[in-house]
PDB file of C-alpha atoms and ligand atoms in Angstrom:
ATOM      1  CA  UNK A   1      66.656  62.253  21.335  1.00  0.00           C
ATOM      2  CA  UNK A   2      66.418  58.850  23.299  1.00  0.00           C
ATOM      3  CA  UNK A   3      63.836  56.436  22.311  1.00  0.00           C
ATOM      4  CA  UNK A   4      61.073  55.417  24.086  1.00  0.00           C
ATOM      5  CA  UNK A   5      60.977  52.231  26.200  1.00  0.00           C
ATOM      6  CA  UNK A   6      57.876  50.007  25.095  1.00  0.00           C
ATOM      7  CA  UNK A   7      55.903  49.228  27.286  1.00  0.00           C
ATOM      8  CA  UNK A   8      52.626  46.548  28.341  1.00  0.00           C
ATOM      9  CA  UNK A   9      50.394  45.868  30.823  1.00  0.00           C
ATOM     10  CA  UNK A  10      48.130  43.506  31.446  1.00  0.00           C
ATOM     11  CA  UNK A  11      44.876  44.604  32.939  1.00  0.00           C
ATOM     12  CA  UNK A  12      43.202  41.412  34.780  1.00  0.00           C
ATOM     13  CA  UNK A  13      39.797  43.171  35.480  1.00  0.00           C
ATOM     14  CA  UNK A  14      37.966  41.051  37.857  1.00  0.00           C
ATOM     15  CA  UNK A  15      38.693  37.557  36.618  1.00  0.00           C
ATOM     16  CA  UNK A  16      40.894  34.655  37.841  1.00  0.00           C
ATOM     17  CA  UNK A  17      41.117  33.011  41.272  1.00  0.00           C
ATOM     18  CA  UNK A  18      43.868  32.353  43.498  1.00  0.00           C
ATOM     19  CA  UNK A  19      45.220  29.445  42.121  1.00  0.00           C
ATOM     20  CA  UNK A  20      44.840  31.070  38.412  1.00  0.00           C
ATOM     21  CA  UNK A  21      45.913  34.264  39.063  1.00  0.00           C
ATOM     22  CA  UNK A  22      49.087  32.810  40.590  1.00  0.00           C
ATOM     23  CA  UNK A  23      49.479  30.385  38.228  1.00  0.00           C
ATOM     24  CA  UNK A  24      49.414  33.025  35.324  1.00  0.00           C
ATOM     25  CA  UNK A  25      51.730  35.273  36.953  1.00  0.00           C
ATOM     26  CA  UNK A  26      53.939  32.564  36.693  1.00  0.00           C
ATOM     27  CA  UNK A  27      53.532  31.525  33.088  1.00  0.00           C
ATOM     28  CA  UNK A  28      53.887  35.170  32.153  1.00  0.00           C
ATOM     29  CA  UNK A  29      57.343  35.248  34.335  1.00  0.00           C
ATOM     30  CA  UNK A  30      58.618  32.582  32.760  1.00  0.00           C
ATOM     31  CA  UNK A  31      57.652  33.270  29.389  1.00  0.00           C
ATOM     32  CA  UNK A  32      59.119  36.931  30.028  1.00  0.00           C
ATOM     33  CA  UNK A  33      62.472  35.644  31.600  1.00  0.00           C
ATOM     34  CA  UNK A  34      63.184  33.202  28.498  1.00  0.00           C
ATOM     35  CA  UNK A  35      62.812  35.882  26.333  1.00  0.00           C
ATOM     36  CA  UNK A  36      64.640  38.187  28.158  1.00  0.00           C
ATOM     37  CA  UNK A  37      62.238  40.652  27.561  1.00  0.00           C
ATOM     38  CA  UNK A  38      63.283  42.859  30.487  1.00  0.00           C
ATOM     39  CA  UNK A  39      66.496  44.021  28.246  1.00  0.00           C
ATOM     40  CA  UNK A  40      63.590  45.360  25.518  1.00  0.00           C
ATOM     41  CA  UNK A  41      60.393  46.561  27.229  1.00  0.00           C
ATOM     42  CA  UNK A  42      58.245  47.310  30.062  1.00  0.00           C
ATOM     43  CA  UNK A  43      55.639  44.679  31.721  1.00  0.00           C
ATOM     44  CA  UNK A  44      53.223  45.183  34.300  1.00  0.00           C
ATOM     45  CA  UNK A  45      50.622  42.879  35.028  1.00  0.00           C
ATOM     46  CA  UNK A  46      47.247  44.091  37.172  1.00  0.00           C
ATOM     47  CA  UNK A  47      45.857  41.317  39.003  1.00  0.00           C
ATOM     48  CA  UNK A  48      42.481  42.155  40.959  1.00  0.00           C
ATOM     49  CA  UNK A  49      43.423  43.638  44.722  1.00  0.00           C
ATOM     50  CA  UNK A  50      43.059  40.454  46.755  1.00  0.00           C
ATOM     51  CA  UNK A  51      45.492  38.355  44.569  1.00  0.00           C
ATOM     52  CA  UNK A  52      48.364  40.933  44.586  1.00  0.00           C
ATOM     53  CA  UNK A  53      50.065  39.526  47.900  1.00  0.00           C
ATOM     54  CA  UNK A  54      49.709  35.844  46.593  1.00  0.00           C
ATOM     55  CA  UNK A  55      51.244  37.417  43.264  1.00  0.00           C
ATOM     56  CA  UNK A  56      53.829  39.155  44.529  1.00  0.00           C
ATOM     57  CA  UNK A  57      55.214  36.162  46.110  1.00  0.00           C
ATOM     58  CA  UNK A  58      55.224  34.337  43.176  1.00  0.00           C
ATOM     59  CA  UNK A  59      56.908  36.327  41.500  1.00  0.00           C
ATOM     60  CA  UNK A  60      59.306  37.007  44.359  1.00  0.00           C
ATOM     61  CA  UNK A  61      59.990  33.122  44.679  1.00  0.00           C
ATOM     62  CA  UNK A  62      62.568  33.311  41.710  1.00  0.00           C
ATOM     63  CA  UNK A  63      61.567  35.337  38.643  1.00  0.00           C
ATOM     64  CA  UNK A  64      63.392  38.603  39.820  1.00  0.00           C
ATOM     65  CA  UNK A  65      63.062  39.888  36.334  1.00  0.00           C
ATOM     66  CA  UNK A  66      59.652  39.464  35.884  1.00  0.00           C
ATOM     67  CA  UNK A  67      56.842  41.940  35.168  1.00  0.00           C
ATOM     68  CA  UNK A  68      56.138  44.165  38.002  1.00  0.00           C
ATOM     69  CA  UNK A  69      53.274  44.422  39.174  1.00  0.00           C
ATOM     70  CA  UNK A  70      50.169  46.900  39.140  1.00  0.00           C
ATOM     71  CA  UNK A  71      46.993  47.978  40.839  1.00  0.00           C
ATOM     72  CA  UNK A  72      43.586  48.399  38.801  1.00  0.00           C
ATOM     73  CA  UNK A  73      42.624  51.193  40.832  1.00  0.00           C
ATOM     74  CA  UNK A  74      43.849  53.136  43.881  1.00  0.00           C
ATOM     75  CA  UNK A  75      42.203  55.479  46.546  1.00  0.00           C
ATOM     76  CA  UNK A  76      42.298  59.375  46.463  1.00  0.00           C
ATOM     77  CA  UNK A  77      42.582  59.066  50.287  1.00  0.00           C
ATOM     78  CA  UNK A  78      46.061  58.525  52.326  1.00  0.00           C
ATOM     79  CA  UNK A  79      43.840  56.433  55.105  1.00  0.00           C
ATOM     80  CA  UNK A  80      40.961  56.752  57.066  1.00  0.00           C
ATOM     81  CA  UNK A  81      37.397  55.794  57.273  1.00  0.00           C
ATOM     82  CA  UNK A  82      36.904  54.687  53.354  1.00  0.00           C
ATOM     83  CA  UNK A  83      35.081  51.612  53.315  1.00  0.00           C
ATOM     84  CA  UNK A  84      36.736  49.038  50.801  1.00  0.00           C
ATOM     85  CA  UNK A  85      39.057  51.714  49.494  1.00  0.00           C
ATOM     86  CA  UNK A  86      42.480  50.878  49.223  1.00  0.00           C
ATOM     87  CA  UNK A  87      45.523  53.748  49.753  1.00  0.00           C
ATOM     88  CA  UNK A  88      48.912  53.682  47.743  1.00  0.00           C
ATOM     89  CA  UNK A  89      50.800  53.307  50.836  1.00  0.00           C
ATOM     90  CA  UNK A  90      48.918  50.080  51.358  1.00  0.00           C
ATOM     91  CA  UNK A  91      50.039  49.001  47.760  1.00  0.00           C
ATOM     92  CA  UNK A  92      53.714  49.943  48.467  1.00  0.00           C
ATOM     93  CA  UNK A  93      53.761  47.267  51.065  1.00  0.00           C
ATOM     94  CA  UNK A  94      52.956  44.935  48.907  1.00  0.00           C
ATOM     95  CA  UNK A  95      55.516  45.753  46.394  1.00  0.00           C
ATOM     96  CA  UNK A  96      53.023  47.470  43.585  1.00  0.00           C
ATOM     97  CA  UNK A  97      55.036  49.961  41.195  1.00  0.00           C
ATOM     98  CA  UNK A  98      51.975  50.667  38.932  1.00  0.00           C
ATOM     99  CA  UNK A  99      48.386  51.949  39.342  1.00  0.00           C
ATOM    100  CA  UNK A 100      45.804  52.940  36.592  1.00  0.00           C
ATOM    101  CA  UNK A 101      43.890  55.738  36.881  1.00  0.00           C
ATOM    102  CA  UNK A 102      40.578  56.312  35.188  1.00  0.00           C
ATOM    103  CA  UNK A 103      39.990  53.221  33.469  1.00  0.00           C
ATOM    104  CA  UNK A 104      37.127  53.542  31.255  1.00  0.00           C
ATOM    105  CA  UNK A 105      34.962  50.845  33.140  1.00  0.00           C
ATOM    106  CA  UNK A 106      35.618  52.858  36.540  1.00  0.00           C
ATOM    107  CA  UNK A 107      34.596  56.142  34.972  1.00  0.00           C
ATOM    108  CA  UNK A 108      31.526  54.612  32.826  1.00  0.00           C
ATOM    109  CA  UNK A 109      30.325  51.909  35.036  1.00  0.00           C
ATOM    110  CA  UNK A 110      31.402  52.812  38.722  1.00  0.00           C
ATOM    111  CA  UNK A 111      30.591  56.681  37.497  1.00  0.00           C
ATOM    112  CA  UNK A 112      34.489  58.448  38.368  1.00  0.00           C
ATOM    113  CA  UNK A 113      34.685  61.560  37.262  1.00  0.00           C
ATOM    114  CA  UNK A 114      37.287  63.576  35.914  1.00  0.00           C
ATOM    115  CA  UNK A 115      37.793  65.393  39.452  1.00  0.00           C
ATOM    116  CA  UNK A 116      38.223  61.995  41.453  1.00  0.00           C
ATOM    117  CA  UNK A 117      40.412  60.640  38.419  1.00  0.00           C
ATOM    118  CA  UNK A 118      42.651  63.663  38.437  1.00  0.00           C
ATOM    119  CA  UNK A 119      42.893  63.359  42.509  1.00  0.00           C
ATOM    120  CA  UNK A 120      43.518  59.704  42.314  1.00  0.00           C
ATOM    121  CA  UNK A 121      46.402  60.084  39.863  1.00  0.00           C
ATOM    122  CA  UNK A 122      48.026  63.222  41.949  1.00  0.00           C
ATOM    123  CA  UNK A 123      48.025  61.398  45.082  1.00  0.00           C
ATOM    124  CA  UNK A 124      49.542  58.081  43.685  1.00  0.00           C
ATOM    125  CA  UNK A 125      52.295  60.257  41.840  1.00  0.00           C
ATOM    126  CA  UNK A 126      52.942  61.948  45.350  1.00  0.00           C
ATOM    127  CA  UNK A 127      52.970  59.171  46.984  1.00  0.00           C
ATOM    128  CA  UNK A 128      55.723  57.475  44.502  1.00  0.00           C
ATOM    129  CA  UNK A 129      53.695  55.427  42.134  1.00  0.00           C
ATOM    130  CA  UNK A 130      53.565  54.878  38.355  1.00  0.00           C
ATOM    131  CA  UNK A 131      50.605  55.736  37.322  1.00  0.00           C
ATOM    132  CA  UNK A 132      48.815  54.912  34.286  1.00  0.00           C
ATOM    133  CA  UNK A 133      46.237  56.995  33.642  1.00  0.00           C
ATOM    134  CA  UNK A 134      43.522  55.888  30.809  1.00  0.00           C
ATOM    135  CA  UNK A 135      41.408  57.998  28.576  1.00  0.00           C
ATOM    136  CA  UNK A 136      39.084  57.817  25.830  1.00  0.00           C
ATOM    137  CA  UNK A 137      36.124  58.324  23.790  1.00  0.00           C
ATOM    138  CA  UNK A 138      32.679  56.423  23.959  1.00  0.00           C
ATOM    139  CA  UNK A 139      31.183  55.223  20.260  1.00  0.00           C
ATOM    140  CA  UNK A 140      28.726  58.011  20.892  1.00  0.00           C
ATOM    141  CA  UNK A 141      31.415  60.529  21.099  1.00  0.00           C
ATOM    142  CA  UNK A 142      33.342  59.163  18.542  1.00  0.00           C
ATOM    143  CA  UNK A 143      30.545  59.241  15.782  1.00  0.00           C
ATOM    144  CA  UNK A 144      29.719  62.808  16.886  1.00  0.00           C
ATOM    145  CA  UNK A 145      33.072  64.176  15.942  1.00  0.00           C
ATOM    146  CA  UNK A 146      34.112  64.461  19.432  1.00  0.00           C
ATOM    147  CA  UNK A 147      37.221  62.088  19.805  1.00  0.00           C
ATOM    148  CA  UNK A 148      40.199  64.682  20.046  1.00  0.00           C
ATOM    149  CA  UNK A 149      37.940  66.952  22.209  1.00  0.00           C
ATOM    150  CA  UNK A 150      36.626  64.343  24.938  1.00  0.00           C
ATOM    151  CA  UNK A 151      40.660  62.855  24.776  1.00  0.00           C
ATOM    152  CA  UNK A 152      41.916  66.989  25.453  1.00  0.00           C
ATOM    153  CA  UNK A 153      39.446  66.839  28.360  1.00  0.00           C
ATOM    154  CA  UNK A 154      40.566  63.790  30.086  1.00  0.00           C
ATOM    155  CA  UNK A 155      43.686  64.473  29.911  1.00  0.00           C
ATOM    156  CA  UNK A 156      43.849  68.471  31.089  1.00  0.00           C
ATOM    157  CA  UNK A 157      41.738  67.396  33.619  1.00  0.00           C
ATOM    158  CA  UNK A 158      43.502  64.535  35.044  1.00  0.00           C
ATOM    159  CA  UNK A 159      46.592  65.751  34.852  1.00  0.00           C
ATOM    160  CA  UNK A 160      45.330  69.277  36.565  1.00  0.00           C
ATOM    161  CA  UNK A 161      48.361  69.963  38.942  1.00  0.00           C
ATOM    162  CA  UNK A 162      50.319  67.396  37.955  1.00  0.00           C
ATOM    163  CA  UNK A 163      53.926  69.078  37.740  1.00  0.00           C
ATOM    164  CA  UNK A 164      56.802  68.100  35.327  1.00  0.00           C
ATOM    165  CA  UNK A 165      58.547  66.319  37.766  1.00  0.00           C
ATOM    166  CA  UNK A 166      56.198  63.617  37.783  1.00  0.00           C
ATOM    167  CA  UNK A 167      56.419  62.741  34.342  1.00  0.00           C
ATOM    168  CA  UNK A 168      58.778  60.174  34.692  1.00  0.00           C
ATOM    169  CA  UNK A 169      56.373  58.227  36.415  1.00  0.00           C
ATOM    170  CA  UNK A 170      53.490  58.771  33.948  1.00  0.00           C
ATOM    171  CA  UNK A 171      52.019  56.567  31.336  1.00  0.00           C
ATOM    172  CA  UNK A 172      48.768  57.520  29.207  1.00  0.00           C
ATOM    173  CA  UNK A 173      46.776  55.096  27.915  1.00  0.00           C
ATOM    174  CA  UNK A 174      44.105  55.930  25.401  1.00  0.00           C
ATOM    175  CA  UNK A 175      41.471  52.916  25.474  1.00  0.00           C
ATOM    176  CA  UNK A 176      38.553  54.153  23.256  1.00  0.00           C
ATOM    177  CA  UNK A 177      35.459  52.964  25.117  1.00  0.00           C
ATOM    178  CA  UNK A 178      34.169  51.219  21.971  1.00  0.00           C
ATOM    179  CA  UNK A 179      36.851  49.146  21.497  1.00  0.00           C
ATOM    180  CA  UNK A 180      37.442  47.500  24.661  1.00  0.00           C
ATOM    181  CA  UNK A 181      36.071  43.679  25.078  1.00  0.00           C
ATOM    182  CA  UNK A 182      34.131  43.823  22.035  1.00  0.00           C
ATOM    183  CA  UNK A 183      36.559  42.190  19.672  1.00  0.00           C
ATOM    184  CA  UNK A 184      36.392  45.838  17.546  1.00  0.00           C
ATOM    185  CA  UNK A 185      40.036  47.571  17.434  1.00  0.00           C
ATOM    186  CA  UNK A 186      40.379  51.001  16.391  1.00  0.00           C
ATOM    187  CA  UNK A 187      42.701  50.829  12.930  1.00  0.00           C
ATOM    188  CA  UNK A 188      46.373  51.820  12.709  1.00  0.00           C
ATOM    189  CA  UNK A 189      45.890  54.891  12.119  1.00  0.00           C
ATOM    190  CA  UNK A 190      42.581  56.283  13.974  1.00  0.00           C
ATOM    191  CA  UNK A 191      44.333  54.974  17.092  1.00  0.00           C
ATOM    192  CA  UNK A 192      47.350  57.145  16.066  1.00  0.00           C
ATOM    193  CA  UNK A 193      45.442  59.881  15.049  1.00  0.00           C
ATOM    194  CA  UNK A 194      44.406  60.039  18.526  1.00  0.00           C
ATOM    195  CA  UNK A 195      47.496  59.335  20.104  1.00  0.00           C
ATOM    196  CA  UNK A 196      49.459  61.991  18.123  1.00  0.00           C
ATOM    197  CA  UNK A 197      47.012  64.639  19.213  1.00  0.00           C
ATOM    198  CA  UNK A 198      47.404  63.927  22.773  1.00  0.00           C
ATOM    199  CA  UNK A 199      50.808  64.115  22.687  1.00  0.00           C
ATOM    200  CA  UNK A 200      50.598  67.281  21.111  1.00  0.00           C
ATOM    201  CA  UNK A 201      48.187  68.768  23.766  1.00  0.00           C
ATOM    202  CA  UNK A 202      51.176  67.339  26.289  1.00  0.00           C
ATOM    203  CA  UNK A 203      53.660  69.238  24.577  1.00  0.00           C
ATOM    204  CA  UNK A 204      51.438  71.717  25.140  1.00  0.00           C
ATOM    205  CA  UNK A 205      50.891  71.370  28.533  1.00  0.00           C
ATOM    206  CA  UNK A 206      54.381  70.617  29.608  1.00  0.00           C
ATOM    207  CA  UNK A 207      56.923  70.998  26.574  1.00  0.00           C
ATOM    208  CA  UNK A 208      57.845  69.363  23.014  1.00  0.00           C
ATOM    209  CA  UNK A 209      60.397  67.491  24.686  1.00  0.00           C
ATOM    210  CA  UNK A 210      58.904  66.043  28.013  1.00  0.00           C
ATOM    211  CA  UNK A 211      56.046  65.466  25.503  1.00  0.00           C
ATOM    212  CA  UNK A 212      58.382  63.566  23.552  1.00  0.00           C
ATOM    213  CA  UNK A 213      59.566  61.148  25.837  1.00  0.00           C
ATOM    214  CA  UNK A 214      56.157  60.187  27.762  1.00  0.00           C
ATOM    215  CA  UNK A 215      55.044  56.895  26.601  1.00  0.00           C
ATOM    216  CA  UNK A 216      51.201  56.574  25.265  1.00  0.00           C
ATOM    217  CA  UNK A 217      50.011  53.210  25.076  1.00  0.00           C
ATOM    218  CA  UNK A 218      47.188  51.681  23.133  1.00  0.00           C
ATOM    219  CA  UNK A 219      43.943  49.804  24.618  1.00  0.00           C
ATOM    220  CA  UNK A 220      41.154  48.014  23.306  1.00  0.00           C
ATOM    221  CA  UNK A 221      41.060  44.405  22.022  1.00  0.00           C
ATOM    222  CA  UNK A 222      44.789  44.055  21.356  1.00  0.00           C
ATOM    223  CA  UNK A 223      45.471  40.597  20.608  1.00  0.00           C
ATOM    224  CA  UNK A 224      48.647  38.896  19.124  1.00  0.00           C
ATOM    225  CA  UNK A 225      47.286  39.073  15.287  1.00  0.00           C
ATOM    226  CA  UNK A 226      47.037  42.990  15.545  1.00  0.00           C
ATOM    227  CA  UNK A 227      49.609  44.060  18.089  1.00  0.00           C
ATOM    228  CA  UNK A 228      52.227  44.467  15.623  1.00  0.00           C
ATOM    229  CA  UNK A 229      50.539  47.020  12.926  1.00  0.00           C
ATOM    230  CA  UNK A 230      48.797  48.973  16.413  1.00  0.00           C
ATOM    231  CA  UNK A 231      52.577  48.844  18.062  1.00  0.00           C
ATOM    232  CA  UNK A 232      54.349  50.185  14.391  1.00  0.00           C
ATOM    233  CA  UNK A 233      52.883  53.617  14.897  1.00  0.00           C
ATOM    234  CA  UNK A 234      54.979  56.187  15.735  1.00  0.00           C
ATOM    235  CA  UNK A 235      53.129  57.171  18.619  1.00  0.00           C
ATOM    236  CA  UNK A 236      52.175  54.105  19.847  1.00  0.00           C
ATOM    237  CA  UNK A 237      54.411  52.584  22.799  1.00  0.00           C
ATOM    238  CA  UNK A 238      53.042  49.950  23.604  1.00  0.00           C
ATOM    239  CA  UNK A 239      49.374  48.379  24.972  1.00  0.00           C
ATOM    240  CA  UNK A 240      47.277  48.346  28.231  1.00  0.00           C
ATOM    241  CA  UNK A 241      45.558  44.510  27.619  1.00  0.00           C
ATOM    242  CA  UNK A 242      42.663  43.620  28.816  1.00  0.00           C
ATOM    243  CA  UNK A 243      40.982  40.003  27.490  1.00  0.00           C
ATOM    244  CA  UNK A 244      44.417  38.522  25.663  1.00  0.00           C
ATOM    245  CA  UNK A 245      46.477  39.199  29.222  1.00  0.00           C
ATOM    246  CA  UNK A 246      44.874  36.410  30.681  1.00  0.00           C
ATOM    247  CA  UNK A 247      46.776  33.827  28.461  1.00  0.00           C
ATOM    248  CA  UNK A 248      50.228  34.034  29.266  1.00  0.00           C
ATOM    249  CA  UNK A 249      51.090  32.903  25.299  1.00  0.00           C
ATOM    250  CA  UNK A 250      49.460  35.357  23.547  1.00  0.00           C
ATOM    251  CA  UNK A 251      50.014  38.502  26.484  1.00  0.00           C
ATOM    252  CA  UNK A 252      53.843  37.948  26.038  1.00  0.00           C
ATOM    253  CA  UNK A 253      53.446  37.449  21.686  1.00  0.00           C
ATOM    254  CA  UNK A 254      51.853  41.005  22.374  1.00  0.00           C
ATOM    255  CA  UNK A 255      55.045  42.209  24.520  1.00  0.00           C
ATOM    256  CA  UNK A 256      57.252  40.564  22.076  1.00  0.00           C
ATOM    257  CA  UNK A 257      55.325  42.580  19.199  1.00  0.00           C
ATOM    258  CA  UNK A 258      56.267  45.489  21.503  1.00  0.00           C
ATOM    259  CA  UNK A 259      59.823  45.573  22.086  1.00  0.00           C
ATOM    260  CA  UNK A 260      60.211  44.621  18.228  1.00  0.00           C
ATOM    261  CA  UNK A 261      58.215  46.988  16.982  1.00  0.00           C
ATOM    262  CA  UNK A 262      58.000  50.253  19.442  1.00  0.00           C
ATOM    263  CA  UNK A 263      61.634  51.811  18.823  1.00  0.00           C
ATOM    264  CA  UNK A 264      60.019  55.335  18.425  1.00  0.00           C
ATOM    265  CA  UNK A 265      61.383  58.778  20.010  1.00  0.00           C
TER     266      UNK A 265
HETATM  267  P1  LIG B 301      40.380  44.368  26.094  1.00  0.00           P
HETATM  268  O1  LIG B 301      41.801  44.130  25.687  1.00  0.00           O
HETATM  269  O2  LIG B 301      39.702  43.178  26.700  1.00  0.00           O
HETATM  270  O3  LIG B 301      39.586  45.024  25.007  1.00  0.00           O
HETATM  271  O4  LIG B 301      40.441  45.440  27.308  1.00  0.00           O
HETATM  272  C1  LIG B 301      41.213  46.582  27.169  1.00  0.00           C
HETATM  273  C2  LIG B 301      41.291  47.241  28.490  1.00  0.00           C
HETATM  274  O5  LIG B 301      40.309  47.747  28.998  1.00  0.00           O
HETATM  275  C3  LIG B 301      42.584  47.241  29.185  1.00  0.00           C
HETATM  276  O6  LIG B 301      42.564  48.075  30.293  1.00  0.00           O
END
């Protein structure tokens, strides 16, 4: 059985500025490149929509083996009259490999639903994206007893027509909504608790083995002191990082934790 590549991303939200933003991408291309962490694990980085061109030639410039980069969101809709939406084709010409997909501040606070997540993430597969789609439980949920339930609806629903073919290109991310930004982590093993059932209901879906080599990472105040017990779970491949991505140091401790401690298959 081959092991799973780790994999991180860093999810930039709606924070830096030009000058940041391409100053971080830098930091965390440099930091990557020394050590070599291309030969070990994944990175993507996420910077907010109007900062990806000035990114992308950062990174361009001379870090070849840098992270690639990502999209926070993408548009259901190949083109047209969308107002502010952007399509995947207009990511592609900027060189974004990665988009997330229902990212619990886009379902919660813009108010996506499962439909519109589910047609976002089938239209940036077809169109030749990674996508990363995100799932997860509110505290609410959670302290009703409802975590593996509300996880086995996000995920049947936004991976509704998705066919095998596009695994490849798929990432899940479970980000339970209580954890995220609030400095409270789920523990070692509640996070794979949850992670082990999804893969489950993906073996179910799909099959034991596709289900097997799909990579599920962990979200939700990851930071460089508890990246390495999250990452040591055997169903745990690796972190979508939200807060600790924007300092280079401690995003690429987190990757290191990663492709030292993710070997799992
Ligand atoms: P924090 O790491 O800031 O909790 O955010 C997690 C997240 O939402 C990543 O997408």
């Amino acid at each position: 059985m081959t092991q799973r590549r780790p994999c991180v991303g860093g999810n930039w939200k709606m924070n830096t500025d030009r000058e940041s933003a391409v100053a971080l991408a830098r930091a965390v291309a440099n930091a990557a490149q020394e050590h070599k962490l291309e030969q070990h694990a994944d990175v993507f980085i996420c910077p907010p929509f109007v900062y990806l061109d000035a990114v992308r030639l950062e990174l361009e410039a001379d870090a070849p083996e840098g992270p690639t980069l990502g999209a926070q969101d993408v548009s259901e809709q190949p083109n047209g009259a969308f107002t502010g939406e952007i399509s995947s084709a207009m990511l592609q010409d900027l060189d974004v490999e990665m988009v997330l997909t229902g990212h619990s501040e886009r379902r919660h606070v813009i108010g996506e639903t499962d439909d519109v997540v589910n047609a976002k993430t089938r239209s940036a597969l077809d169109a030749g994206l990674m996508c990363c789609l995100c799932v997860g439980e509110t505290l609410q949920q959670r302290e009703a007893g409802d975590t593996d339930r509300v996880n086995e609806t996000q995920v049947r629903a936004g991976l509704a027509g998705v066919g095998a073919h596009h695994l490849d290109s798929l990432v899940i991310a479970y980000e339970p909504v209580w954890a995220i930004g609030t400095g409270r982590t789920a523990t070692p093993d509640d996070a794979q608790a949850a992670h082990a059932h999804i893969r489950a209901l993906l073996a179910d879906l799909y099959s034991p083995d596709l289900a097997s080599g799909l990579r599920i990472l962990y979200g939700g105040s990851v930071k460089p002191g508890n990246a390495a017990e999250l990452f040591a779970q055997p169903d745990i491949d690796g972190g979508l990082i939200g807060g600790a991505s924007l300092d280079a140091e401690g995003f690429i401790a987190i990757c290191q934790a990663a492709a030292q401690t993710c070997h799992h298959a």
